[in-house]
JSON list of C-alpha atoms in Angstrom, two decimals:
[
{"chain": "A", "resi": 4, "resn": "MET", "atom": "CA", "xyz": [-30.83, 54.78, 11.02]},
{"chain": "A", "resi": 5, "resn": "ARG", "atom": "CA", "xyz": [-28.38, 52.36, 9.41]},
{"chain": "A", "resi": 6, "resn": "ILE", "atom": "CA", "xyz": [-25.50, 50.70, 11.23]},
{"chain": "A", "resi": 7, "resn": "PRO", "atom": "CA", "xyz": [-22.33, 50.40, 9.10]},
{"chain": "A", "resi": 8, "resn": "PRO", "atom": "CA", "xyz": [-20.85, 46.89, 8.72]},
{"chain": "A", "resi": 9, "resn": "GLN", "atom": "CA", "xyz": [-17.77, 48.15, 10.60]},
{"chain": "A", "resi": 10, "resn": "LYS", "atom": "CA", "xyz": [-19.82, 48.31, 13.81]},
{"chain": "A", "resi": 11, "resn": "ARG", "atom": "CA", "xyz": [-21.28, 44.80, 13.35]},
{"chain": "A", "resi": 12, "resn": "VAL", "atom": "CA", "xyz": [-18.59, 42.54, 11.94]},
{"chain": "A", "resi": 13, "resn": "GLY", "atom": "CA", "xyz": [-20.13, 39.42, 10.42]},
{"chain": "A", "resi": 14, "resn": "PHE", "atom": "CA", "xyz": [-23.59, 40.99, 10.28]},
{"chain": "A", "resi": 15, "resn": "ARG", "atom": "CA", "xyz": [-25.28, 43.25, 7.75]},
{"chain": "A", "resi": 16, "resn": "PRO", "atom": "CA", "xyz": [-26.62, 46.71, 8.73]},
{"chain": "A", "resi": 17, "resn": "LYS", "atom": "CA", "xyz": [-29.98, 46.68, 10.52]},
{"chain": "A", "resi": 18, "resn": "ILE", "atom": "CA", "xyz": [-29.62, 42.90, 10.82]},
{"chain": "A", "resi": 19, "resn": "GLY", "atom": "CA", "xyz": [-28.04, 41.38, 13.91]}
]
């Protein structure tokens, strides 16, 4: 369950 950096620009995966 990891979110690629592309989905969260400016935030690391799993961190946001």
